[in-house]
Structure formats: C-alpha cells, structure tokens
C-alpha cells in the first residue's frame, strides 16, 4: 500500500483502506488465482503471481466499499463500513446530513483509489509480455462482468419479482464469474494454460460460484450476524432480488405474496417481520428448493472437478475450498 | 465504447456513458496529450497516441460522474447529471427515496465502468513496451493525484476557512496537475521525451492549470449558467473551500464574516443571498485578488512557454489554449 503522495495529502485514505484489508475476509479470489496458476502447471517465479493475486483482493475491496455505499450497509467484517466510519469522524463538526454526505463521498473515493491501486499492482507485478497479453484481457472482462452484475442487482432491488432467471443472472455475473471463474482463469493464464483447461475450470467454477452465492443469499435471511459480521436482514430490508425470494413469490398464495411484498424492502422491518418472511420461505418450499439448487450445483462442480485435467494437489485444494464455501455459516 | 457483454446485460449503461461523452466538454486533456506528444518530438504512428488521449477523456468522464454524485449536482454539460437521469428513469415505479438511491448507485457504477474502460483503452492502444513503461506510471500518478485532490476538496467542503494554502493545494492536485501537467507529460512520454522537457512542461502547466481552476471558481460565483451549463451557485450552496472564499474570510470584517459563514453552505441559498456574497467578495477585495492571482499565473506560464525547448507549433498551440482556458466565460 502506498502512502500519501505528498505531506499535505491525506494519509487517512491509505490508512482506512489498510484497515479495511486487514480486517479479514475470506481471501477467496487471491487463493483461487494461485490455485489456478498451479492448475495450469505454473512453475518458476511465484512473485508476480502473488502480486496479481493481491491485486484481486484490492479490487475486491473496491467492490465492497462501493457496494456498501450502494446498499447503505452499516457494518462489514464486524466493523463499521467505510462510509459509516468516515461519517462518524465528522459527526461532531458537521451537521448530520453533511457528515453522511462526507462519508458517502469519501467512501466513493477510497473505493476509486482501491480500484486504481489494484491496477497499479498488476502493472508493477513484473509480468512478462506474454503474461500481460493473456491476463489483462481477463482482468478487463472480470471488471466489466462484476460491474454489470452489480448494475443488474441494483436495478432489481426494491421490486423483487418471481423472475428466477433474472435472480440467477445476477448470481452468475456478480459472483460465479467474478469470485470463482475469473480468478482461476487469471491464475491459469499466468501459467500459460490453454483454452481446454480454462473451459474445464469454468465447468467447475460456475456451478460452485452459484452455489456459493445461493448460500450467501440464505445466510442473508437465516444467518447469525455474530458469524457473518453483518446484520443478517440487510438484504431483506433493501428488497434484494434473490433466488429464494423469486421462488417464494412464484409459489406463494395470495396472503403470503401480500406479506412478502409489503415486508421485503421495508426499511423498518423488525424481527417479527423477519420471522414472518422466514416462515413463508419455508412454507412455500423456497428454502428447500434453494438448498436443493445448492446441492445440485455442488454435485455438478464435483463431477467437473473429477474430470478436469488437473494436478492432484490443485484438484484437492479446489475440492476443499468448495466444501468450505458452500457449507459455511459465515 | 463496448456494448453489453451478453444479451441479458443492461445496454443502457453503455448508452448512458456514450451520451455523456457526446454531450460535449472541452476535451482539454486529450488535446493536451496530443500537444505533449508533438512537444516531445513525436513522430510515426499516431493511432496509439489518440487512443491514450481518448482514454483520458473516458477517465475524465469517470471523475465527473462521481464528482456529480458527491456534489449532488443536478446538471452537467447542460443536461441532467447521470445520477439524476437514472433517478428520473425510475421515478414512476419506485418511491422517491428508492429512485434517488438507484440513481446514486447506478451513477457510481457507470463511473466505475468508465474508469475500467479507460484502463482497457490504454492497454489495447498498441503501445510499445518502452511506451508502456514510461506512460503507465504517469497514468497511475495522475489517478492518485486527482483522487487525493478530490478527497482534500470534500474534506474541506461545508466548513470553508481562511486557509488559502489549503484552497491552493486543492487547486493544484485536483486541477493543475490532473488537467494540464499530467496530460502533457503522458503525451510527451509517448514520444520518449526526456526529464528536462517534462520539467519545462510542468513550469508552464502548473501555473496555467491553477489559473484555469481559479477562473472556474470565479465562474462558480459570477458565471452565467447559460454559458457554463451548470447552476452557477452550486459551489456556494455546497460550501466549497475555494481561494476566493478563503481570501474574503481573511479580509472580512465581523459582519461580513458572519454573513459569509451563514450563507455559504446553505442548501436553500437564494438569489439575494448569492448577490450578498458577490458584494462581500468584491468589497473585501477577494475577487480582485483572485483576478490578480490568475494574471500572475498566466504571466508565469507565458514566460515558461517562451523559454521551453518546444517545436514552434506546439508552443503556439499551448499559448492559444492557455488564453482560451483562463479568459473563458464557460
């Protein structure tokens, strides 16, 4: 992490970002990048690979910081989100509205810097010309995909429907490709992997990534805030268009649909309301259906993994990660 | 400009960004990049130079779109800002608060995409390895500088003081380096220019860039909205910490200081209030002092230009641009 360019420039920006990165997170993307490199038969200097892997974590920090602004989330990784922390800093010398605005603006900028610095980290990673030529287009794709996925997500938020395809498109772009497929591809590309290997990695990555996000959606309804580090009902309050909600709306009777429509997206949703939603998601079979979808996708990923032409250690690492990511409670 | 990656992805994002780019703007940065290339004795294939120049305009679109979110500006280039246009789109099917939130979130994402695509444009510009090695570090510096400058700006907004140095630091990072110096350096670096030439370009660029922003600050108080394309009083309503305000606060008597403090940053500031501010800025000599600062800086830039080892055509182009940018009314 670089510090301020000049003594007069605010060092607190770099400090904030450092704090955010050190607060935890699963480090899934860097891990998958390194595994992708092994999967592609990577050997020799690992330093550039680690730098690209780290750049994915920095890019992810950018995504989360902006995501938290968009969702107006209060906590992340068990701490106040960046925009909340900044607003707090100014709570004593600005009006509440101005402090909130400073928090939002500051977090947008801290995110922008994280994106810029992730880029700088790739450019200064010491890649060969051949590696750059293979990897940069994948990084561009990854960025565009996740931002489009995020756009689909916010466009659907506030008015969830029974459109399951749309919910699954969000899952695919925002998570499956971004969190799993592209990091593996990027690592494999650094090792000079060929197209068939990348396709085999996709066959594993997309179903497991979807399973990962579907699990996340369920945790957003049933999760324990002490484990996930974020209030479990943010998604419900925001009216996120998720698969479990789409399925519930499809199978709900009139009363249930009316309850869901009025409760989901209600900024003042209380614990009773959450319990009512949980009941309907169970009664309509939506929770069960999503658990089933997770299981199907895990099995598909397992089969793909068994057939992929991978070194045994890479296969084992992916299998372990897959289990951890989709059976998790946080 | 690329279109949506996939039929299911929202083409409106690319459309919005295209509309924003086509709505105008001075194209100062691309122009300066090309002039910098000529200044550095550039010859041969100009296509990569034009692509890097275009990437600066795309990067600038990112800056403006996020800037407009942070300032909550209503219009830009005579049209609704991106977050306003998006909020309007959803005005009929969402509550007002949700539509505004969608506008803000969507604009953050459209900006993020503009930043990512500006990067992609550089990477696919067909630069030689030597050009990349020279230009990428400058692009990274430019990004970090403008974001830090922007951070200084928002941190000072809402509570302007008589700290002129701080106002000038904002001017330097947010504008002089970003708008003038770095585009020239980037163009010159593409041509393989040496350090003395870059230093000579800085000697011209920094004073002229400061003059440009000081003119912009005055237009923010005295400008004609029909010419600038944005409401001239946004800066006053937001409580921007500018040089003219800092000087006025330094020279104001008690009544004038009290008036300035209560009027600047008042979200409901009306035309009478604006007139009162204009009167105080004139009476305290602040307006005159800033006009003088602009003049001094233009003269310094002129002298630097006369002494710089430049091809005559590049020198003439910079002189013409300098006149246009600091004497402008919009």
XYZ file of C-alpha atoms in Angstrom:
660
model
C 0.000 0.000 0.000
C 1.353 3.369 -0.902
C 1.201 6.304 1.473
C 0.213 9.843 0.629
C 1.983 11.278 -2.398
C 2.904 14.422 -0.565
C 2.964 15.549 3.047
C -0.069 17.755 2.537
C -2.196 14.955 1.206
C -4.476 12.967 3.481
C -2.735 9.833 4.780
C -6.021 8.776 6.342
C -7.228 7.469 2.986
C -4.455 4.881 2.792
C -4.919 4.125 6.491
C -8.631 3.470 6.017
C -8.025 1.137 3.126
C -5.290 -0.716 5.017
C -7.637 -1.164 7.975
C -10.323 -2.489 5.669
C -7.965 -5.031 4.079
C -6.570 -6.177 7.416
C -9.999 -6.653 8.991
C -10.356 -10.019 7.357
C -12.404 -11.516 4.579
C -12.063 -14.958 3.093
C -9.305 -14.082 0.567
C -11.072 -16.433 -1.825
C -10.040 -14.643 -5.016
C -6.281 -14.498 -4.336
C -6.406 -18.114 -3.220
C -8.215 -19.186 -6.377
C -5.765 -17.212 -8.506
C -2.829 -19.078 -7.002
C -4.643 -22.406 -7.329
C -5.401 -21.526 -10.972
C -1.707 -20.974 -11.515
C -0.906 -24.396 -10.062
C -3.753 -25.907 -12.092
C -2.160 -24.506 -15.235
C 1.140 -26.146 -14.352
C 2.749 -22.912 -13.198
C 6.376 -23.043 -12.156
C 9.243 -20.616 -11.683
C 8.994 -17.179 -10.099
C 5.808 -17.015 -7.999
C 6.259 -13.373 -7.001
C 4.356 -11.877 -9.984
C 1.566 -14.407 -9.364
C 1.243 -13.320 -5.737
C 1.112 -9.671 -6.788
C -1.667 -10.306 -9.274
C -3.455 -12.376 -6.607
C -3.122 -9.475 -4.154
C -4.465 -7.091 -6.790
C -7.657 -9.172 -6.891
C -8.109 -8.635 -3.157
C -7.565 -4.898 -3.589
C -10.054 -4.883 -6.451
C -12.480 -6.730 -4.205
C -12.016 -4.084 -1.504
C -13.072 -1.529 -4.139
C -16.180 -3.600 -4.946
C -17.188 -3.999 -1.309
C -16.614 -0.368 -0.341
C -18.788 0.856 -3.221
C -21.280 -1.959 -2.625
C -21.667 -0.881 0.992
C -22.349 2.694 -0.135
C -24.975 1.475 -2.607
C -26.640 -0.770 -0.046
C -26.049 1.751 2.744
C -24.739 -1.104 4.891
C -23.711 -0.277 8.429
C -21.145 -2.970 9.135
C -18.715 -5.147 7.192
C -16.299 -7.695 8.576
C -17.662 -6.891 12.020
C -16.644 -3.212 11.806
C -18.360 -0.047 10.622
C -18.343 0.223 6.814
C -16.005 2.830 5.299
C -18.747 5.386 4.651
C -20.059 4.973 8.196
C -16.571 5.298 9.717
C -15.948 8.491 7.736
C -19.328 9.943 8.658
C -18.576 9.207 12.334
C -15.269 11.074 12.084
C -17.101 14.242 11.155
C -20.165 13.785 13.348
C -19.018 16.448 15.813
C -18.101 19.249 13.401
C -20.669 18.864 10.624
C -24.445 18.623 10.540
C -25.691 15.076 10.364
C -26.632 15.400 6.683
C -23.239 16.890 5.798
C -21.380 14.227 7.785
C -23.311 11.487 5.963
C -22.568 13.111 2.653
C -18.879 13.320 3.526
C -18.964 9.629 4.455
C -20.537 8.659 1.148
C -18.220 10.852 -0.919
C -15.131 9.730 0.977
C -16.039 6.061 0.575
C -16.605 6.515 -3.161
C -13.091 7.985 -3.370
C -11.457 5.355 -1.169
C -13.056 2.741 -3.430
C -11.842 4.551 -6.550
C -8.322 4.553 -5.139
C -8.524 0.836 -4.347
C -9.509 0.162 -7.964
C -6.677 2.363 -9.260
C -4.132 0.798 -6.963
C -5.241 -2.728 -7.849
C -4.471 -1.777 -11.425
C -1.099 -0.355 -10.449
C -0.288 -3.578 -8.623
C -0.887 -5.590 -11.802
C 1.229 -3.223 -13.887
C 4.121 -3.361 -11.460
C 3.893 -7.110 -10.813
C 6.754 -7.860 -13.187
C 4.698 -9.890 -15.673
C 6.315 -10.998 -18.917
C 4.882 -9.532 -22.123
C 3.222 -12.879 -22.839
C 1.653 -12.990 -19.379
C 0.355 -9.422 -19.701
C -1.132 -10.182 -23.094
C -3.020 -13.174 -21.674
C -4.002 -11.763 -18.286
C -5.025 -8.154 -18.901
C -7.988 -9.023 -21.153
C -9.254 -11.402 -18.453
C -8.940 -8.701 -15.807
C -10.898 -6.322 -18.058
C -13.596 -8.925 -18.573
C -13.790 -9.606 -14.857
C -14.256 -5.927 -14.025
C -16.927 -5.351 -16.621
C -18.782 -8.509 -15.642
C -18.934 -7.724 -11.949
C -19.990 -4.121 -12.551
C -22.715 -5.210 -14.949
C -23.815 -7.843 -12.450
C -23.932 -5.217 -9.764
C -25.975 -2.974 -12.041
C -28.473 -5.787 -12.692
C -28.642 -6.237 -8.929
C -29.387 -2.620 -8.024
C -31.836 -2.282 -10.904
C -33.836 -5.200 -9.457
C -33.553 -4.083 -5.834
C -36.657 -2.680 -4.223
C -39.028 -4.522 -6.522
C -38.277 -8.245 -6.301
C -40.407 -10.418 -8.580
C -40.829 -14.114 -9.283
C -38.308 -13.871 -12.159
C -35.882 -16.619 -11.185
C -33.808 -16.278 -14.379
C -33.013 -12.713 -13.515
C -32.023 -13.664 -9.987
C -29.734 -16.337 -11.405
C -28.178 -13.929 -13.932
C -27.247 -11.653 -11.023
C -25.740 -14.626 -9.197
C -23.777 -15.617 -12.270
C -22.270 -12.232 -13.109
C -21.892 -10.764 -9.663
C -20.495 -13.848 -8.055
C -19.901 -17.047 -10.021
C -17.802 -15.448 -12.737
C -16.265 -12.744 -10.585
C -15.485 -14.700 -7.425
C -14.514 -18.071 -8.819
C -14.192 -18.405 -12.584
C -12.112 -15.305 -13.382
C -9.626 -15.645 -10.517
C -8.973 -19.243 -11.617
C -8.664 -18.148 -15.255
C -6.304 -15.324 -14.342
C -4.043 -17.654 -12.368
C -4.148 -20.276 -15.115
C -3.372 -17.637 -17.754
C -0.316 -16.558 -15.761
C 0.884 -20.155 -16.091
C 0.176 -20.131 -19.825
C -2.765 -22.546 -19.661
C -4.619 -23.435 -22.855
C -8.320 -22.961 -23.683
C -9.453 -26.519 -22.818
C -8.039 -26.171 -19.300
C -9.798 -22.807 -18.877
C -13.051 -24.397 -20.067
C -12.605 -27.230 -17.564
C -12.060 -24.686 -14.811
C -15.277 -22.891 -15.858
C -17.194 -26.173 -15.645
C -16.209 -26.331 -12.003
C -16.227 -22.614 -11.212
C -19.639 -21.537 -12.431
C -21.748 -24.095 -10.521
C -19.674 -23.778 -7.362
C -19.808 -19.974 -7.599
C -23.564 -20.062 -7.982
C -23.811 -22.413 -5.010
C -21.632 -20.011 -3.017
C -23.927 -17.049 -3.741
C -27.113 -19.024 -3.152
C -25.680 -19.981 0.257
C -24.889 -16.308 0.840
C -28.480 -15.373 -0.005
C -29.770 -17.923 2.512
C -27.353 -16.562 5.131
C -28.836 -13.142 4.372
C -32.139 -14.492 5.703
C -31.167 -17.184 8.197
C -27.546 -16.321 9.081
C -26.232 -15.451 12.510
C -24.934 -11.855 12.487
C -22.250 -12.839 15.008
C -20.837 -15.245 12.404
C -21.346 -13.278 9.170
C -20.177 -9.925 10.581
C -23.118 -8.114 9.022
C -26.746 -7.668 10.070
C -28.471 -10.634 8.547
C -31.531 -8.735 7.490
C -29.907 -6.037 5.311
C -30.829 -7.947 2.153
C -34.463 -8.174 3.221
C -34.685 -4.534 4.240
C -33.146 -3.493 0.931
C -35.529 -5.664 -1.073
C -32.790 -7.623 -2.854
C -33.986 -9.702 -5.762
C -32.651 -13.145 -4.793
C -33.463 -16.652 -5.966
C -35.103 -17.681 -2.688
C -37.431 -14.673 -2.831
C -38.235 -15.242 -6.525
C -39.150 -18.873 -5.829
C -41.221 -17.956 -2.788
C -43.138 -15.326 -4.776
C -43.772 -17.895 -7.511
C -45.246 -20.437 -5.095
C -46.895 -18.100 -2.584
C -50.646 -17.953 -2.119
C -52.320 -14.538 -2.143
C -51.812 -13.829 1.564
C -48.223 -14.957 1.522
C -47.458 -12.886 -1.577
C -49.043 -9.841 0.012
C -46.981 -10.310 3.167
C -43.747 -10.766 1.238
C -44.405 -7.749 -0.951
C -45.088 -5.493 1.982
C -42.328 -6.810 4.254
C -39.451 -7.103 1.766
C -37.883 -3.728 1.113
C -39.414 -2.228 4.242
C -36.698 -0.065 5.783
C -38.280 -0.525 9.223
C -38.501 -4.309 9.047
C -38.327 -5.708 12.595
C -37.512 -9.155 13.980
C -41.183 -10.204 13.855
C -41.298 -9.317 10.176
C -38.120 -11.251 9.525
C -39.605 -14.270 11.304
C -42.738 -13.979 9.169
C -40.611 -13.919 5.997
C -38.614 -16.932 7.203
C -41.860 -18.782 7.764
C -43.136 -18.054 4.270
C -39.833 -19.011 2.646
C -40.053 -22.343 4.431
C -43.783 -22.898 3.865
C -43.620 -22.185 0.139
C -40.741 -24.633 -0.190
C -38.420 -21.844 -1.392
C -35.785 -22.501 1.248
C -35.806 -26.179 0.466
C -35.654 -25.502 -3.284
C -32.590 -23.296 -2.889
C -30.895 -25.877 -0.665
C -31.602 -28.334 -3.462
C -30.172 -25.947 -6.076
C -27.037 -25.604 -3.972
C -26.734 -29.383 -3.733
C -27.214 -29.901 -7.495
C -24.574 -27.286 -8.272
C -22.113 -28.756 -5.800
C -22.546 -32.160 -7.399
C -22.077 -30.722 -10.886
C -18.921 -28.951 -9.724
C -17.677 -32.153 -8.106
C -18.101 -34.103 -11.322
C -16.396 -31.373 -13.353
C -13.530 -31.389 -10.899
C -13.154 -35.157 -11.127
C -12.903 -34.956 -14.924
C -10.677 -31.878 -15.204
C -7.064 -32.445 -16.307
C -5.563 -31.032 -13.102
C -2.547 -31.782 -10.934
C -3.820 -33.749 -7.890
C -2.860 -31.015 -5.399
C -4.848 -28.380 -7.324
C -7.862 -30.694 -7.529
C -7.700 -31.361 -3.810
C -7.389 -27.663 -2.973
C -10.427 -26.812 -5.097
C -12.430 -29.623 -3.512
C -11.616 -28.392 -0.002
C -12.453 -24.796 -0.876
C -15.718 -25.819 -2.500
C -16.833 -27.660 0.631
C -15.883 -24.760 2.877
C -17.536 -22.107 0.726
C -20.894 -23.733 0.237
C -21.394 -25.385 3.610
C -20.299 -22.313 5.551
C -22.174 -20.405 8.220
C -20.496 -17.038 7.670
C -17.284 2.005 -26.477
C -18.165 -1.583 -25.906
C -21.719 -2.796 -25.700
C -23.128 -5.194 -23.182
C -21.150 -8.389 -22.750
C -24.208 -10.525 -23.115
C -27.780 -10.032 -24.327
C -29.133 -10.211 -20.794
C -26.882 -7.449 -19.541
C -28.030 -3.837 -19.443
C -27.044 -1.978 -22.630
C -28.345 1.210 -21.038
C -25.105 1.563 -19.061
C -23.020 1.897 -22.228
C -25.706 4.129 -23.766
C -25.647 6.474 -20.781
C -21.887 6.789 -20.880
C -21.902 7.367 -24.637
C -24.498 10.123 -24.215
C -22.395 11.718 -21.512
C -19.261 11.705 -23.681
C -21.081 13.047 -26.717
C -22.741 15.893 -24.800
C -19.599 17.971 -25.064
C -16.906 19.157 -22.735
C -13.748 20.972 -23.668
C -11.665 17.858 -24.456
C -8.758 19.682 -22.849
C -6.951 16.591 -21.630
C -6.894 14.664 -24.926
C -5.834 17.841 -26.691
C -3.008 18.422 -24.220
C -1.904 14.817 -24.530
C -1.558 15.152 -28.301
C 0.208 18.516 -27.928
C 2.551 16.898 -25.373
C 3.375 14.248 -27.943
C 4.221 16.909 -30.527
C 6.162 18.827 -27.878
C 8.250 15.721 -27.251
C 9.049 15.448 -30.956
C 6.630 12.586 -31.531
C 6.527 11.075 -34.989
C 5.332 7.871 -36.627
C 2.104 6.049 -35.814
C -0.304 8.470 -34.100
C -3.035 5.892 -33.528
C -1.783 4.700 -30.094
C -1.407 8.353 -29.062
C -5.016 9.084 -29.981
C -6.191 6.053 -28.037
C -4.327 7.116 -24.909
C -5.692 10.645 -25.415
C -9.220 9.232 -25.672
C -8.625 7.189 -22.520
C -8.003 10.458 -20.664
C -11.428 11.724 -21.740
C -13.022 8.476 -20.587
C -11.162 8.747 -17.286
C -12.422 12.307 -17.005
C -15.993 11.112 -17.563
C -15.456 8.798 -14.579
C -14.236 11.737 -12.475
C -17.157 13.961 -13.412
C -19.829 11.308 -12.928
C -18.561 10.501 -9.418
C -17.947 14.191 -8.724
C -21.566 14.971 -9.584
C -22.748 12.267 -7.183
C -20.559 13.670 -4.408
C -21.705 17.241 -5.034
C -25.248 16.100 -5.790
C -25.188 18.318 -8.889
C -28.328 18.458 -10.972
C -26.938 19.323 -14.398
C -23.706 18.863 -16.324
C -22.981 19.959 -19.856
C -26.493 21.423 -19.964
C -28.142 18.050 -19.302
C -29.243 16.184 -16.192
C -26.304 14.539 -14.435
C -26.074 10.737 -14.694
C -27.458 10.085 -11.208
C -30.359 12.469 -11.866
C -31.127 10.879 -15.244
C -31.158 7.414 -13.676
C -33.344 8.538 -10.775
C -35.781 10.062 -13.288
C -35.989 6.745 -15.168
C -37.305 5.053 -12.056
C -39.421 7.916 -10.709
C -42.667 6.228 -11.717
C -42.101 2.725 -10.340
C -40.093 3.377 -7.170
C -40.590 5.602 -4.150
C -38.711 8.876 -4.384
C -36.075 7.752 -1.877
C -35.548 4.441 -3.701
C -35.363 6.155 -7.096
C -32.730 8.572 -5.773
C -30.793 5.705 -4.318
C -30.929 3.834 -7.607
C -29.677 6.989 -9.337
C -26.737 7.321 -6.968
C -25.831 3.632 -7.119
C -26.189 3.487 -10.896
C -24.004 6.570 -11.365
C -21.326 5.124 -9.083
C -21.320 2.016 -11.296
C -21.363 3.899 -14.604
C -18.366 5.863 -13.295
C -16.604 2.678 -12.220
C -17.107 1.280 -15.709
C -15.743 4.458 -17.295
C -12.606 4.127 -15.156
C -12.226 0.449 -16.053
C -12.778 1.089 -19.744
C -10.311 3.983 -19.772
C -7.781 1.499 -18.473
C -8.738 -1.046 -21.099
C -8.301 1.593 -23.801
C -4.725 2.219 -22.657
C -3.937 -1.497 -22.585
C -5.300 -2.067 -26.055
C -3.806 1.090 -27.572
C -0.929 -0.819 -29.139
C 1.835 0.869 -27.134
C 5.369 -0.423 -27.426
C 6.909 -1.931 -24.287
C 9.045 1.208 -23.899
C 5.979 3.462 -24.174
C 4.046 1.390 -21.640
C 6.958 1.502 -19.215
C 7.081 5.298 -19.439
C 3.370 6.070 -19.605
C 1.704 3.704 -17.129
C 3.468 5.148 -14.052
C 2.341 8.631 -15.115
C -1.235 7.445 -15.506
C -1.085 5.898 -12.029
C 0.283 9.141 -10.569
C -2.403 11.146 -12.319
C -5.191 8.978 -10.932
C -3.896 9.032 -7.377
C -3.299 12.783 -7.502
C -6.770 13.668 -8.709
C -8.451 11.343 -6.215
C -6.421 12.744 -3.340
C -7.187 16.271 -4.547
C -10.843 15.387 -4.647
C -10.604 13.990 -1.133
C -8.988 17.209 0.126
C -11.828 19.049 -1.564
C -14.695 17.110 0.005
C -12.995 17.110 3.407
C -12.934 20.919 3.302
C -16.432 21.310 1.892
C -19.086 22.581 4.266
C -16.652 24.389 6.508
C -14.631 26.851 4.399
C -11.958 28.754 6.312
C -9.430 31.481 5.564
C -6.761 28.808 4.872
C -5.603 29.901 1.418
C -2.807 27.300 1.254
C -5.330 24.547 1.583
C -7.507 26.037 -1.140
C -4.449 26.237 -3.399
C -3.434 22.637 -2.635
C -6.879 21.527 -3.815
C -6.453 23.602 -6.971
C -3.040 22.105 -7.595
C -3.945 18.440 -7.167
C -7.482 18.442 -8.429
C -6.846 20.569 -11.464
C -3.369 21.879 -12.280
C -1.658 18.506 -12.190
C -4.615 16.474 -13.373
C -5.972 18.684 -16.136
C -2.795 20.142 -17.588
C 0.507 18.777 -16.322
C -0.155 15.039 -16.473
C -1.862 15.001 -19.903
C 1.152 16.894 -21.313
C 3.564 14.534 -19.557
C 1.704 11.490 -20.795
C 1.800 12.731 -24.388
C 5.460 13.697 -24.083
C 6.304 10.321 -22.567
C 4.654 8.586 -25.528
C 7.120 10.479 -27.715
C 10.021 9.418 -25.484
C 10.658 12.912 -24.074
C 13.428 13.375 -21.502
C 13.137 14.742 -17.942
C 14.178 18.347 -18.748
C 11.386 18.651 -21.293
C 8.867 17.270 -18.789
C 10.118 19.790 -16.207
C 9.712 22.609 -18.744
C 6.176 21.449 -19.452
C 5.447 21.477 -15.681
C 6.727 25.062 -15.448
C 4.031 26.019 -17.914
C 1.347 23.568 -16.852
C 1.117 24.177 -13.117
C 0.575 27.962 -13.201
C -1.787 27.787 -16.172
C -3.706 24.946 -14.522
C -4.052 26.928 -11.321
C -5.218 29.938 -13.320
C -7.761 27.701 -15.058
C -9.226 26.494 -11.753
C -9.200 29.941 -10.156
C -11.188 31.143 -13.193
C -13.538 28.199 -12.706
C -14.031 29.145 -9.050
C -14.922 32.706 -10.054
C -17.352 31.373 -12.671
C -18.893 29.350 -9.840
C -19.837 32.661 -8.247
C -20.198 35.092 -11.151
C -20.722 32.804 -14.163
C -23.744 32.718 -16.425
C -25.470 29.312 -16.112
C -26.482 29.541 -19.785
C -22.766 29.560 -20.692
C -21.328 27.143 -18.113
C -24.092 24.549 -18.442
C -24.375 24.202 -14.671
C -26.142 26.262 -11.999
C -23.563 28.848 -11.040
C -24.327 28.722 -7.365
C -23.762 25.013 -6.703
C -20.296 25.724 -5.271
C -21.717 28.300 -2.859
C -24.591 26.105 -1.775
C -22.186 23.221 -1.191
C -19.822 25.391 0.829
C -16.777 24.653 -1.361
C -13.479 25.769 0.119
C -12.112 27.962 -2.706
C -9.371 30.583 -2.856
C -11.791 33.473 -3.345
C -13.756 32.484 -0.247
C -10.593 31.935 1.816
C -9.310 35.406 0.894
C -12.674 37.015 1.575
C -12.853 35.355 5.004
C -9.339 36.580 5.755
C -10.180 40.196 4.937
C -13.803 40.321 6.052
C -14.954 42.430 8.991
C -17.105 40.785 11.636
C -20.422 41.389 9.885
C -19.118 40.246 6.534
C -17.589 37.109 8.057
C -20.847 36.325 9.813
C -22.787 36.743 6.562
C -20.379 34.578 4.597
C -20.382 31.864 7.247
C -24.153 31.694 7.365
C -24.760 31.997 3.612
C -22.042 29.695 2.230
C -23.060 26.076 2.534
C -26.729 26.979 2.961
C -28.666 24.466 0.877
C -31.510 26.977 0.487
C -29.322 29.851 -0.669
C -31.409 32.137 -2.903
C -30.501 34.795 -5.479
C -30.498 37.529 -2.825
C -28.021 35.539 -0.770
C -25.843 34.987 -3.813
C -25.881 38.727 -4.516
C -24.895 39.425 -0.935
C -21.947 37.003 -1.238
C -20.888 38.609 -4.529
C -20.939 42.000 -2.829
C -18.734 40.821 0.026
C -16.267 39.097 -2.319
C -15.921 42.385 -4.189
C -15.858 44.631 -1.093
C -13.178 42.594 0.667
C -11.041 42.718 -2.457
C -11.164 38.912 -2.778
C -12.474 38.952 -6.322
C -9.795 41.412 -7.350
C -7.087 39.397 -5.580
C -8.077 36.227 -7.416
C -8.154 38.066 -10.759
C -4.628 39.207 -9.876
C -3.569 35.659 -8.990
C -4.903 34.478 -12.340
C -2.948 37.220 -14.121
C 0.307 36.441 -12.279
C -0.002 32.767 -13.079
C -0.777 33.418 -16.737
C 2.323 35.596 -16.962
C 4.463 32.950 -15.279
C 3.117 30.343 -17.688
C 3.793 32.653 -20.624
C 7.406 33.121 -19.592
C 7.864 29.380 -19.073
C 6.404 28.739 -22.502
C 8.751 31.261 -24.124
C 11.762 29.525 -22.585
C 10.705 25.909 -23.096
C 12.585 23.920 -25.774
C 9.477 23.247 -27.872
C 8.692 22.970 -31.572
C 7.068 26.295 -32.621
C 3.716 24.677 -33.467
C 3.455 23.078 -30.017
C 4.354 26.379 -28.352
C 1.691 28.199 -30.361
C -0.954 25.578 -29.591
C -0.255 25.825 -25.860
C -0.376 29.613 -25.982
C -3.761 29.586 -27.732
C -5.173 27.026 -25.308
C -3.894 28.968 -22.321
C -5.640 32.136 -23.475
C -8.883 30.297 -24.146
C -8.881 28.410 -20.856
C -8.219 31.284 -18.489
C -10.155 34.065 -20.191
C -13.207 31.900 -20.771
C -16.777 32.557 -19.720
C -17.888 28.921 -19.554
